[in-house]
mmCIF file of C-alpha atoms and ligand atoms in Angstrom:
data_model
loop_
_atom_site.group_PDB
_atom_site.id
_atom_site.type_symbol
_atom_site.label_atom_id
_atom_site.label_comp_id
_atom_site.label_asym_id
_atom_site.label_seq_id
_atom_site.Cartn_x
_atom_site.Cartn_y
_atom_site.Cartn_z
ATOM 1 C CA UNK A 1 21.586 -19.230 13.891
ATOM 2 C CA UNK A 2 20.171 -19.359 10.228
ATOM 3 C CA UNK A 3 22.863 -18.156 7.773
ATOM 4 C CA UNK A 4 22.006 -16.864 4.554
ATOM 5 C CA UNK A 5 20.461 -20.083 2.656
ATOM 6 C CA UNK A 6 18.255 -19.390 -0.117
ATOM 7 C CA UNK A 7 17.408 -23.589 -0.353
ATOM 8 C CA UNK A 8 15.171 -23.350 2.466
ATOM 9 C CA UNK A 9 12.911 -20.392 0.362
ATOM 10 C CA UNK A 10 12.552 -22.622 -2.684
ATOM 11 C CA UNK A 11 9.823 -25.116 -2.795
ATOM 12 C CA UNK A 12 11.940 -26.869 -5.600
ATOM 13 C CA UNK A 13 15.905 -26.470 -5.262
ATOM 14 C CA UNK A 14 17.119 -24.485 -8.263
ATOM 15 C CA UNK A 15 21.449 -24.610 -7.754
ATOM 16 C CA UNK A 16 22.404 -21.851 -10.608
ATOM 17 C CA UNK A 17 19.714 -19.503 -8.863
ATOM 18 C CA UNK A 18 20.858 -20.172 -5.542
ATOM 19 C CA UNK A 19 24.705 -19.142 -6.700
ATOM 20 C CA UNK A 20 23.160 -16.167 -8.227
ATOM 21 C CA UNK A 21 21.547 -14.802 -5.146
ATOM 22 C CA UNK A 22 24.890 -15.483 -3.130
ATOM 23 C CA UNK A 23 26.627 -13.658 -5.993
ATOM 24 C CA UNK A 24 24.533 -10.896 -5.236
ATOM 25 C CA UNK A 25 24.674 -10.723 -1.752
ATOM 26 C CA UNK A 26 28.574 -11.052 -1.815
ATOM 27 C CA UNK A 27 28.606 -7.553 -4.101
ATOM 28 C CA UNK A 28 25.442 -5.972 -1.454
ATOM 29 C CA UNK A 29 28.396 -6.861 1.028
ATOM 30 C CA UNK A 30 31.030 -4.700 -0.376
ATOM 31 C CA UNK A 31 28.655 -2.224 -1.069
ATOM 32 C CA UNK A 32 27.753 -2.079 2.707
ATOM 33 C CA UNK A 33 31.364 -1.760 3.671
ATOM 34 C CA UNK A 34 32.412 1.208 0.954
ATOM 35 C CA UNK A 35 29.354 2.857 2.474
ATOM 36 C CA UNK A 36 30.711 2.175 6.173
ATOM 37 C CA UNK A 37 34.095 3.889 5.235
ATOM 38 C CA UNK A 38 31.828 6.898 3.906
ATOM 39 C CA UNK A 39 34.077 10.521 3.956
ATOM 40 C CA UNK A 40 37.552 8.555 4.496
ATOM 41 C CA UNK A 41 37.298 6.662 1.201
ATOM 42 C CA UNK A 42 36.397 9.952 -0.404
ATOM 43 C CA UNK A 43 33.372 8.029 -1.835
ATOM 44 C CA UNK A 44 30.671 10.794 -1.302
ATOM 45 C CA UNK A 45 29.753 13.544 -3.489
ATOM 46 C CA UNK A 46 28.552 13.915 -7.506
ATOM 47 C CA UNK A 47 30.316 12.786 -10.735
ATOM 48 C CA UNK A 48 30.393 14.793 -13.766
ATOM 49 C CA UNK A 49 28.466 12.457 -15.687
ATOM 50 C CA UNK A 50 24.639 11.727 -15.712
ATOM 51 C CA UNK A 51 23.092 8.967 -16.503
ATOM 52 C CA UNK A 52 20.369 8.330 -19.050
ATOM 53 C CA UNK A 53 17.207 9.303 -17.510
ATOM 54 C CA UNK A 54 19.394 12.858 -17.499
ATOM 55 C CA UNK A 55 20.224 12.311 -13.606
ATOM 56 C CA UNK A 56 23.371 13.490 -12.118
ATOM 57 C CA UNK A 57 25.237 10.129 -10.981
ATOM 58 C CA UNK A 58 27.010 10.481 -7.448
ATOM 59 C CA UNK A 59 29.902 8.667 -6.954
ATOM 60 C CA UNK A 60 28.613 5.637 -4.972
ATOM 61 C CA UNK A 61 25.832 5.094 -7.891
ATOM 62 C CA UNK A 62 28.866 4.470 -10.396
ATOM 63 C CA UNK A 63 30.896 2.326 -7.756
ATOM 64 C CA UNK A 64 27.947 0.084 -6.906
ATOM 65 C CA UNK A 65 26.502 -0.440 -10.384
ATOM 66 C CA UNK A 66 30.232 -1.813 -11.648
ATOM 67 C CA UNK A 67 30.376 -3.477 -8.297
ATOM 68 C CA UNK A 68 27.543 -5.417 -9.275
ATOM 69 C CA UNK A 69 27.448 -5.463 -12.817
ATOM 70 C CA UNK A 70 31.378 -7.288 -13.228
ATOM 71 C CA UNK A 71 30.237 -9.863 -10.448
ATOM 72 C CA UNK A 72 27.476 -10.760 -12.266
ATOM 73 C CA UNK A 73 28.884 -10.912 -15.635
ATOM 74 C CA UNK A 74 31.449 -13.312 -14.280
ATOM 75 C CA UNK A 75 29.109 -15.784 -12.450
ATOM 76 C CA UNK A 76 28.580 -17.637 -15.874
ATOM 77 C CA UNK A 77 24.648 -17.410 -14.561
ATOM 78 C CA UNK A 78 23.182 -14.698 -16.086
ATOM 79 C CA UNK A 79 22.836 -13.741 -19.934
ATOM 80 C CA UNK A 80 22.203 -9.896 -19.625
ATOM 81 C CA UNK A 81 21.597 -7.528 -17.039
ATOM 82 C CA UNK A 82 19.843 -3.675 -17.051
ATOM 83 C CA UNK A 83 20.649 -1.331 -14.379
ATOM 84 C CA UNK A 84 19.193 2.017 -13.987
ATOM 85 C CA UNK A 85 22.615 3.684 -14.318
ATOM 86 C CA UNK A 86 23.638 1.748 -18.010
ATOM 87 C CA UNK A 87 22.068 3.127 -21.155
ATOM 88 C CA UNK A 88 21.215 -0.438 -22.469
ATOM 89 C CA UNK A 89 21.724 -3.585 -21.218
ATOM 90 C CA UNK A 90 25.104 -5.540 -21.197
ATOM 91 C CA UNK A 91 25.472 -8.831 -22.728
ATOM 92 C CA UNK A 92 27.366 -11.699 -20.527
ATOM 93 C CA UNK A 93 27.573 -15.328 -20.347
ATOM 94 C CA UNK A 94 26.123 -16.505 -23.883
ATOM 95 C CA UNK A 95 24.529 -19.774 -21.719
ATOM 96 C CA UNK A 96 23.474 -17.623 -18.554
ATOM 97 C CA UNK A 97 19.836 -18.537 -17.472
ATOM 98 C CA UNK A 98 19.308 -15.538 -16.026
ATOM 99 C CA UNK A 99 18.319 -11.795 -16.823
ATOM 100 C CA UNK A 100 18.967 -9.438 -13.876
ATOM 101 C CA UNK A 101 17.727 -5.821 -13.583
ATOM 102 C CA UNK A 102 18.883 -3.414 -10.847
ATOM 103 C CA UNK A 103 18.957 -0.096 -8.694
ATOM 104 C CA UNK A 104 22.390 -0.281 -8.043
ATOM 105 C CA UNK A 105 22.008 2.684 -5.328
ATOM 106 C CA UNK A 106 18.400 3.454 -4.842
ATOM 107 C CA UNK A 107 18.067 6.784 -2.458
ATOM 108 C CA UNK A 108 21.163 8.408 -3.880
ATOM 109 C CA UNK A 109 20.010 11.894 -2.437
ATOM 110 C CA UNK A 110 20.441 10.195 0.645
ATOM 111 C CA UNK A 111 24.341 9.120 0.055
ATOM 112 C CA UNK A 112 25.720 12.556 1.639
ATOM 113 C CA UNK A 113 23.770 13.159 4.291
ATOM 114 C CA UNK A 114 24.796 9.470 5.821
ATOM 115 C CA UNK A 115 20.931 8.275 5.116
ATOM 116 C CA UNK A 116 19.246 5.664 3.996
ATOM 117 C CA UNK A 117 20.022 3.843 1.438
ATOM 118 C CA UNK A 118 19.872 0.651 -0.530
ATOM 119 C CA UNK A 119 19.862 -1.776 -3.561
ATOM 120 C CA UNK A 120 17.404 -3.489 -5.486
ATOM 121 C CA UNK A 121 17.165 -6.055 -7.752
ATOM 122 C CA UNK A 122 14.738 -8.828 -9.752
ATOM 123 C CA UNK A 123 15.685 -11.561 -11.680
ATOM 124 C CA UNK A 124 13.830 -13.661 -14.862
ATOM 125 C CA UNK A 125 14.846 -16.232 -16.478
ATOM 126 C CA UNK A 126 15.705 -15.941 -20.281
ATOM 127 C CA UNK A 127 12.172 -16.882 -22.146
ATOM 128 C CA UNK A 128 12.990 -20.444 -23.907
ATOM 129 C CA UNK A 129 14.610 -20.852 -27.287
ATOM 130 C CA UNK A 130 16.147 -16.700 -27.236
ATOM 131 C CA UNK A 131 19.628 -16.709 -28.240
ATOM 132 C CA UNK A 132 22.119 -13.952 -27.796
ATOM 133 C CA UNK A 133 21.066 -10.956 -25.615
ATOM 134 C CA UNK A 134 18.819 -8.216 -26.146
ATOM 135 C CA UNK A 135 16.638 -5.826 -24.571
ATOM 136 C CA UNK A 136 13.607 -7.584 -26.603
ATOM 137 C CA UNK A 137 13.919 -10.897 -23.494
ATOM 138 C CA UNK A 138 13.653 -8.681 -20.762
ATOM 139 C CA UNK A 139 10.260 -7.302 -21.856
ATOM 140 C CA UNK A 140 8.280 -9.599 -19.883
ATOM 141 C CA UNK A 141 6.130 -7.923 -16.754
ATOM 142 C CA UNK A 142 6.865 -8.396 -13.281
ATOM 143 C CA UNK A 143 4.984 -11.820 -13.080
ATOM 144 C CA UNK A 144 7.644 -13.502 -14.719
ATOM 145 C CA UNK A 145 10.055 -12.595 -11.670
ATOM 146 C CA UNK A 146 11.688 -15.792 -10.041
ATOM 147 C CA UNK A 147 13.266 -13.413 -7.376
ATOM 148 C CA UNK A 148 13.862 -10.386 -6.154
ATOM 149 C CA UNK A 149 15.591 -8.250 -3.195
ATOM 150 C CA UNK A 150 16.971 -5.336 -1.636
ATOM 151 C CA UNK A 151 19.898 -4.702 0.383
ATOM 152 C CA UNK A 152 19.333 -1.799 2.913
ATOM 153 C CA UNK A 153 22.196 -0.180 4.226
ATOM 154 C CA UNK A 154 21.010 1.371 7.468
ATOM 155 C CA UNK A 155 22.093 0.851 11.036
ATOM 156 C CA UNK A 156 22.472 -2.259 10.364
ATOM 157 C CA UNK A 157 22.771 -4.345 6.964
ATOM 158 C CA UNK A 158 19.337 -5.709 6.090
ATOM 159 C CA UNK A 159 18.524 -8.194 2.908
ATOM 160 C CA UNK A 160 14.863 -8.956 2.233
ATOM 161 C CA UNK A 161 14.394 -11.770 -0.478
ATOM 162 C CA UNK A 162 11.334 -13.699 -1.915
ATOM 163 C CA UNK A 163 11.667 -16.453 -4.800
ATOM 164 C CA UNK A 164 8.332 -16.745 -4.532
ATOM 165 C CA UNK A 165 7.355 -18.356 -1.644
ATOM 166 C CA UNK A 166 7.251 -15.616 1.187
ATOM 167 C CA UNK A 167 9.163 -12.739 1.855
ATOM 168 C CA UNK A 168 12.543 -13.402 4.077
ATOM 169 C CA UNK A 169 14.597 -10.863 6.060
ATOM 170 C CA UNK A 170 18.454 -11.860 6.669
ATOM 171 C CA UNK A 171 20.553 -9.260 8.749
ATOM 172 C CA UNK A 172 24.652 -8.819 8.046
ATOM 173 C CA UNK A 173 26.304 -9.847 11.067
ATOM 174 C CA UNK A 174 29.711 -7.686 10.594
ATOM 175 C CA UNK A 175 32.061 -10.682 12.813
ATOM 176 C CA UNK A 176 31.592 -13.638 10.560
ATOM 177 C CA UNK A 177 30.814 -11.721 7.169
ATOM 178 C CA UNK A 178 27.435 -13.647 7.096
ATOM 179 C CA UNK A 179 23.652 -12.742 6.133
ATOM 180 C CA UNK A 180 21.579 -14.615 9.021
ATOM 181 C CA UNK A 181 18.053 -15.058 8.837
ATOM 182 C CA UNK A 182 15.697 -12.713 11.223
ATOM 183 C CA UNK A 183 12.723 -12.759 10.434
ATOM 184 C CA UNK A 184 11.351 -15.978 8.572
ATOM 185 C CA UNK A 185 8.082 -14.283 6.543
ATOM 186 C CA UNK A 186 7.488 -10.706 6.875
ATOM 187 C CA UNK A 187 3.689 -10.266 6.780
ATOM 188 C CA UNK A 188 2.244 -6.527 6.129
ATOM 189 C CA UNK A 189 -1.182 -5.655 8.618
ATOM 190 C CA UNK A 190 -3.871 -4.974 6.206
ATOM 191 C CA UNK A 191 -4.559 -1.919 8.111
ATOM 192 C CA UNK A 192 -2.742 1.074 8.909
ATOM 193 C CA UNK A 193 -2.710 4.796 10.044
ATOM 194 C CA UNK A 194 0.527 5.985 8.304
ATOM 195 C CA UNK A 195 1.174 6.955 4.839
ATOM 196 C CA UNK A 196 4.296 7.918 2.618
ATOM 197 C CA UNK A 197 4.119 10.452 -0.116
ATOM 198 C CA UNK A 198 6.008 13.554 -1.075
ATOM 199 C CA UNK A 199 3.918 16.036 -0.544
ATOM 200 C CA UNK A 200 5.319 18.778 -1.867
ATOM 201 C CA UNK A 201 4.290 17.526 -5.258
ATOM 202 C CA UNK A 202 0.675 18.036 -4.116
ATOM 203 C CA UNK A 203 -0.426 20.474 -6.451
ATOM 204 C CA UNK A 204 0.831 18.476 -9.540
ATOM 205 C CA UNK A 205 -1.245 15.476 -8.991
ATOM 206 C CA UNK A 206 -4.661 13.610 -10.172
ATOM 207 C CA UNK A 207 -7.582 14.787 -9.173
ATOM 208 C CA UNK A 208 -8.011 11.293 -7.288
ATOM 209 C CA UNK A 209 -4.627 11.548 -5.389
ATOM 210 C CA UNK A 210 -5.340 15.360 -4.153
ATOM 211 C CA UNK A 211 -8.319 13.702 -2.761
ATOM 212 C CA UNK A 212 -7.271 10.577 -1.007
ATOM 213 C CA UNK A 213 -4.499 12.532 0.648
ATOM 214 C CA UNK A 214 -7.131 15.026 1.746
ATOM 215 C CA UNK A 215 -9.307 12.787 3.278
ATOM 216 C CA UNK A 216 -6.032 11.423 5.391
ATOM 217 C CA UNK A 217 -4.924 14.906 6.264
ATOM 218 C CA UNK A 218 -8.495 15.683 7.330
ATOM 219 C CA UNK A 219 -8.075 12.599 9.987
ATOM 220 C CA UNK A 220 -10.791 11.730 12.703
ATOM 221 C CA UNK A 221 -12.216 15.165 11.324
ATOM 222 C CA UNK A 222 -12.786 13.900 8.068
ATOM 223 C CA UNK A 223 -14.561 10.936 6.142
ATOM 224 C CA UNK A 224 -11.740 8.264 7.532
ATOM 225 C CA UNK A 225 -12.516 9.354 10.821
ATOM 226 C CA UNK A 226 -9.024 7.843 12.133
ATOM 227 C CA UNK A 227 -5.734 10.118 12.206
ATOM 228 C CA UNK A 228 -2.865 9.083 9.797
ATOM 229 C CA UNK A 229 0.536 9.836 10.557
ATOM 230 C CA UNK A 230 3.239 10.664 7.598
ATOM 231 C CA UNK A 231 6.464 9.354 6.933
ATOM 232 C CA UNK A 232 9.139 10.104 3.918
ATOM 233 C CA UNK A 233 12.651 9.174 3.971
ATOM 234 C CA UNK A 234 13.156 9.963 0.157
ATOM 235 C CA UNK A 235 14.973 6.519 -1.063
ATOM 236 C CA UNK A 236 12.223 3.743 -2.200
ATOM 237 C CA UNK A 237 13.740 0.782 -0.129
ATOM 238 C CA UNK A 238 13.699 1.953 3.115
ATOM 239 C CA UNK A 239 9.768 3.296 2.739
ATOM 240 C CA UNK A 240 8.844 0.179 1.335
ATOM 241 C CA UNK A 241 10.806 -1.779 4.066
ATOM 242 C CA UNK A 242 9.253 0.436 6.871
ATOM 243 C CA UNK A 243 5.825 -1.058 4.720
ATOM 244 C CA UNK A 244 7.211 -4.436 5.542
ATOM 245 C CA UNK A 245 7.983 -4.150 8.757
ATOM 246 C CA UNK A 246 5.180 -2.197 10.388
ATOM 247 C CA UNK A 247 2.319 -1.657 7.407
ATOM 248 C CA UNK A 248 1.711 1.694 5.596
ATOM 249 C CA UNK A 249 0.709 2.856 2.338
ATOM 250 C CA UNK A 250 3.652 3.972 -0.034
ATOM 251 C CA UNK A 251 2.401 6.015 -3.329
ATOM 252 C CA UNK A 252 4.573 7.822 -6.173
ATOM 253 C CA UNK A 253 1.698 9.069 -7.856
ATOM 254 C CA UNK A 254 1.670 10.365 -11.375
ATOM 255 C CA UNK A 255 2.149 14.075 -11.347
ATOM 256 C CA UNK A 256 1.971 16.811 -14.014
ATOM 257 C CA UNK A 257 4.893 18.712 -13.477
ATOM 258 C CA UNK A 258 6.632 17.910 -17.019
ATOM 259 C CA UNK A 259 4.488 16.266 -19.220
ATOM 260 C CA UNK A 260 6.995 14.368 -20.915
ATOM 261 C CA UNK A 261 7.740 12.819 -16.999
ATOM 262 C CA UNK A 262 4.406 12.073 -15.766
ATOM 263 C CA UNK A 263 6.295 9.235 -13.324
ATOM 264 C CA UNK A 264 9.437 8.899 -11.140
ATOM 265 C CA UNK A 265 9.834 5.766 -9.829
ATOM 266 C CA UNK A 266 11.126 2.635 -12.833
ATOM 267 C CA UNK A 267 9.196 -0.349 -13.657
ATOM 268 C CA UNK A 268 11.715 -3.019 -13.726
ATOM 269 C CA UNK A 269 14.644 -1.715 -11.650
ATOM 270 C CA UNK A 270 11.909 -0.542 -8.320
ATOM 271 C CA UNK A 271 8.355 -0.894 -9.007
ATOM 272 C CA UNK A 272 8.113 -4.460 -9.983
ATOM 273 C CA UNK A 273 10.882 -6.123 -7.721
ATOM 274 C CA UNK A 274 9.143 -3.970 -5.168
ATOM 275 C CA UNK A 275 5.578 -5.622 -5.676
ATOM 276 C CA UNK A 276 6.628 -9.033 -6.095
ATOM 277 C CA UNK A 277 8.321 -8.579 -2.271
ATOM 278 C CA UNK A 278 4.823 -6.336 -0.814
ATOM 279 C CA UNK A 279 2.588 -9.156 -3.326
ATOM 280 C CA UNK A 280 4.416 -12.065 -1.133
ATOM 281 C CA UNK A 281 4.031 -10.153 2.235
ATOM 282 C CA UNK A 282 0.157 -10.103 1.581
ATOM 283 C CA UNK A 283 0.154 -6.053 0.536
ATOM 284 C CA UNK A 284 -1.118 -4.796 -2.796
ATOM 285 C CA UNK A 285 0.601 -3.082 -5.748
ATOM 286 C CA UNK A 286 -1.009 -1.100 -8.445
ATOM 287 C CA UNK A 287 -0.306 2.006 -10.308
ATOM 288 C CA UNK A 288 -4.182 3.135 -9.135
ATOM 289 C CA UNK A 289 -5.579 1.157 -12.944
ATOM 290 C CA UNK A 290 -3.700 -1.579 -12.840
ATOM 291 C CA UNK A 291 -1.490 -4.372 -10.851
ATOM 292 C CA UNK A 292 2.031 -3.096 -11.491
ATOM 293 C CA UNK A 293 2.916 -7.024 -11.765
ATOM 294 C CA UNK A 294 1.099 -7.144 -14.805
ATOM 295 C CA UNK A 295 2.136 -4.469 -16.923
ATOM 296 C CA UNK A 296 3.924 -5.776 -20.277
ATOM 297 C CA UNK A 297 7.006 -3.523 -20.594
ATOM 298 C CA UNK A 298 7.874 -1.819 -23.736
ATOM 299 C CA UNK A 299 11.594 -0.430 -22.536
ATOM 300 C CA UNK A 300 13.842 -0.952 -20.064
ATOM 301 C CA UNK A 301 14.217 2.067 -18.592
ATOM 302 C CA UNK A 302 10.316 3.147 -18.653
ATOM 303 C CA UNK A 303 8.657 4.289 -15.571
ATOM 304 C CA UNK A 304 4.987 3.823 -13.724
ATOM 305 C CA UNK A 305 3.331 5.431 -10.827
ATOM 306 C CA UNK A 306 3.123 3.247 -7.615
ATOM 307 C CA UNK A 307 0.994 2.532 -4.662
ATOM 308 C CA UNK A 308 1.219 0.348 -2.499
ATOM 309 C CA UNK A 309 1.562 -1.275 0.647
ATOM 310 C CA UNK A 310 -1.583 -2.371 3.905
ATOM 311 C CA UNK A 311 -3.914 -4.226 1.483
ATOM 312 C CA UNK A 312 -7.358 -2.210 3.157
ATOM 313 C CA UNK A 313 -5.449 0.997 2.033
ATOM 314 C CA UNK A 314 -4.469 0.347 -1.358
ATOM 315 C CA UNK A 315 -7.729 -0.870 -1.752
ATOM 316 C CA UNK A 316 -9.282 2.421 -0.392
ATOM 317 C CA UNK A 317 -6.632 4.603 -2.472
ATOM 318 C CA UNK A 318 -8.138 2.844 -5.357
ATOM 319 C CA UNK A 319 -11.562 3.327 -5.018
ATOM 320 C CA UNK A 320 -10.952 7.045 -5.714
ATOM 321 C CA UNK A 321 -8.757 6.244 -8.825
ATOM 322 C CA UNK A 322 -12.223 4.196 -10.340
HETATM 323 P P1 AHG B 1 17.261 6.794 -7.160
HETATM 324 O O1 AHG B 1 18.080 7.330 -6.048
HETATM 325 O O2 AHG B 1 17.587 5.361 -7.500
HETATM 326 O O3 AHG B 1 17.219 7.679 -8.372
HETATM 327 O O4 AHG B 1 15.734 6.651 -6.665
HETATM 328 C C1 AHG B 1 15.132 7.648 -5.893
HETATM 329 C C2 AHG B 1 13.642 7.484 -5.955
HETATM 330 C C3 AHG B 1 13.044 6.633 -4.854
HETATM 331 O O5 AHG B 1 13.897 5.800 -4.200
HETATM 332 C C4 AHG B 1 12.436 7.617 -3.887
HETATM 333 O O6 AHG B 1 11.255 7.122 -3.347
HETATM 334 C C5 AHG B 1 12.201 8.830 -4.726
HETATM 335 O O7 AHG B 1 13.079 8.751 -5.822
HETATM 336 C C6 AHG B 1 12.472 10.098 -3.965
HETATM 337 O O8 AHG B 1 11.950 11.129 -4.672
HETATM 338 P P2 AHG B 1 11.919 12.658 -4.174
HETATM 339 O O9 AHG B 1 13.213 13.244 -4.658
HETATM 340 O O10 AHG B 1 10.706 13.216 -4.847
HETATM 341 O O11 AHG B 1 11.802 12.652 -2.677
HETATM 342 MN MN1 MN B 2 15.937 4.167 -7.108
HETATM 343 MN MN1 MN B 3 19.502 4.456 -8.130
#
């Protein structure tokens, strides 16, 4: 039995990082076991509040975000962190290495009907000679990543985590408290026959989305002349983890439904933690112009369509976008 040992992902042993991701397992823990205790804690339902992006915040968003956001402040490790559910970032440990951005609950629609759910995170490493904190150091694009994860909270506890050298998948075993190891690389089949989109954006999207999605709906009928099955469980981590597992093509697409939110899903607290973990699994990530690793933010909170997912069928997806 492999416990949770992030020495054995690292081609060179880095000690703070390796405390940092068993800091943030520890808090993906105690998320997993408020979730557990569901209706008797009384931890379901809506606050009052919303948070910046003008989203209602459910209960469990605001208990996992200062879950994880105290934790990490106290490690010592990390200098700032941005969370989807804090207005601007939050200054900690003057000498922390690290900047972490997260999703403290990703799937919160999902919290009440005892769904999926799950948390995601990345983590850079302050760019040399910056003092202080400020937003300004964690404007670098997804390249600069040294890890990321998510935590899925499903039938069982799940933890996927690359530093950069694979993707890993540990599995909480509830009698010792533990992450163990389960699957040493998780590899993504460059070809598949399912796809994940909402479709009942449809009519709000590019030309060149209406189109791939038609030619998959139109099956062994149409140009692909295969059938494609469809699959949407409405929380980001456990599409992308059913990409993962068993291939697939995952797309929020830009849509034109408010022109002033052309994009749901956020660069640096989903999309680019997201792609470094499908990049290192041998998928593709792009927003249909561009890899999403390589886009130089300009604000925390700013957000990016996504596709990605079975290398052949990002590729295809972005043949129409050209
Ligand atoms: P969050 O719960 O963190 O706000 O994220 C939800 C995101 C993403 O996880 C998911 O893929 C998408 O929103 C679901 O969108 P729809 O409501 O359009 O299904
Ligand atoms: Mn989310
Ligand atoms: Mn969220």
């Amino acid at each position: 039995m492999q416990r949770f040992d992030p020495v054995l992902r690292q081609d060179k042993v880095d000690l703070d990082l390796i405390s940092l991701l068993n800091t943030l397992n520890t808090a993906c823990k105690e998320i997993s076991f408020r979730l557990s205790q569901g209706a008797l804690a009384g931890i379901l339902g809506s606050t009052t509040d919303e948070n910046i992006q003008g989203e209602t915040q459910k209960k469990l968003d605001v208990i996992s975000n200062d879950l994880i956001k105290e934790i990490l402040l106290e490690s010592g490790l990390v200098r700032a962190i941005a969370s989807e559910e804090e207005d601007t970032i939050v200054a900690g440990s003057p000498d922390g290495r690290f900047l972490v951005c997260f999703d403290p609950l990703d799937g919160s629609s999902n919290i009440d009907i005892n769904s999926l759910v799950g948390t995601i995170f990345s983590i850079m490493e302050v760019p040399e000679g910056m003092q202080g904190a400020n937003e300004e150091m964690f404007l670098q694009p997804g390249t600069a990543q040294v890890a990321a994860g998510y935590a899925l909270y499903g039938a069982s506890t799940q933890l996927a985590l690359t530093t950069g050298q694979g993707v890993h998948l540990f599995t909480l075993d509830n009698t010792i408290g533990e992450f163990v190891l389960t699957t040493d690389k998780m590899t993504i089949c460059e070809d598949t026959q399912e796809f994940a989109i909402n479709m009942s954006n449809q009519r709000f999207w590019q030309p060149a989305m209406q189109q791939y999605i038609n030619d998959l709906l139109a099956g062994d009928t149409g140009t692909r002349n295969k059938n494609f099955n469809m699959r949407w469980i409405a929380a980001m981590v456990g599409d992308v983890h059913r990409v993962l597992t068993r291939g697939g093509i995952f797309t929020y697409p830009s849509d034109n439904r408010n022109p002033n939110k052309p994009y749901k899903l956020r660069l640096m607290y989903e999309a680019n933690p997201m792609s470094f973990l499908v990049e290192q699994a041998g998928g593709l990530s792009s927003t249909g112009y561009e890899r999403i690793m390589e886009i130089e933010p300009t604000e925390i909170h700013q957000r990016v369509a996504v596709i990605l997912g079975s290398k052949n069928e990002v590729e295809t997806c972005l043949g129409y976008h050209k």
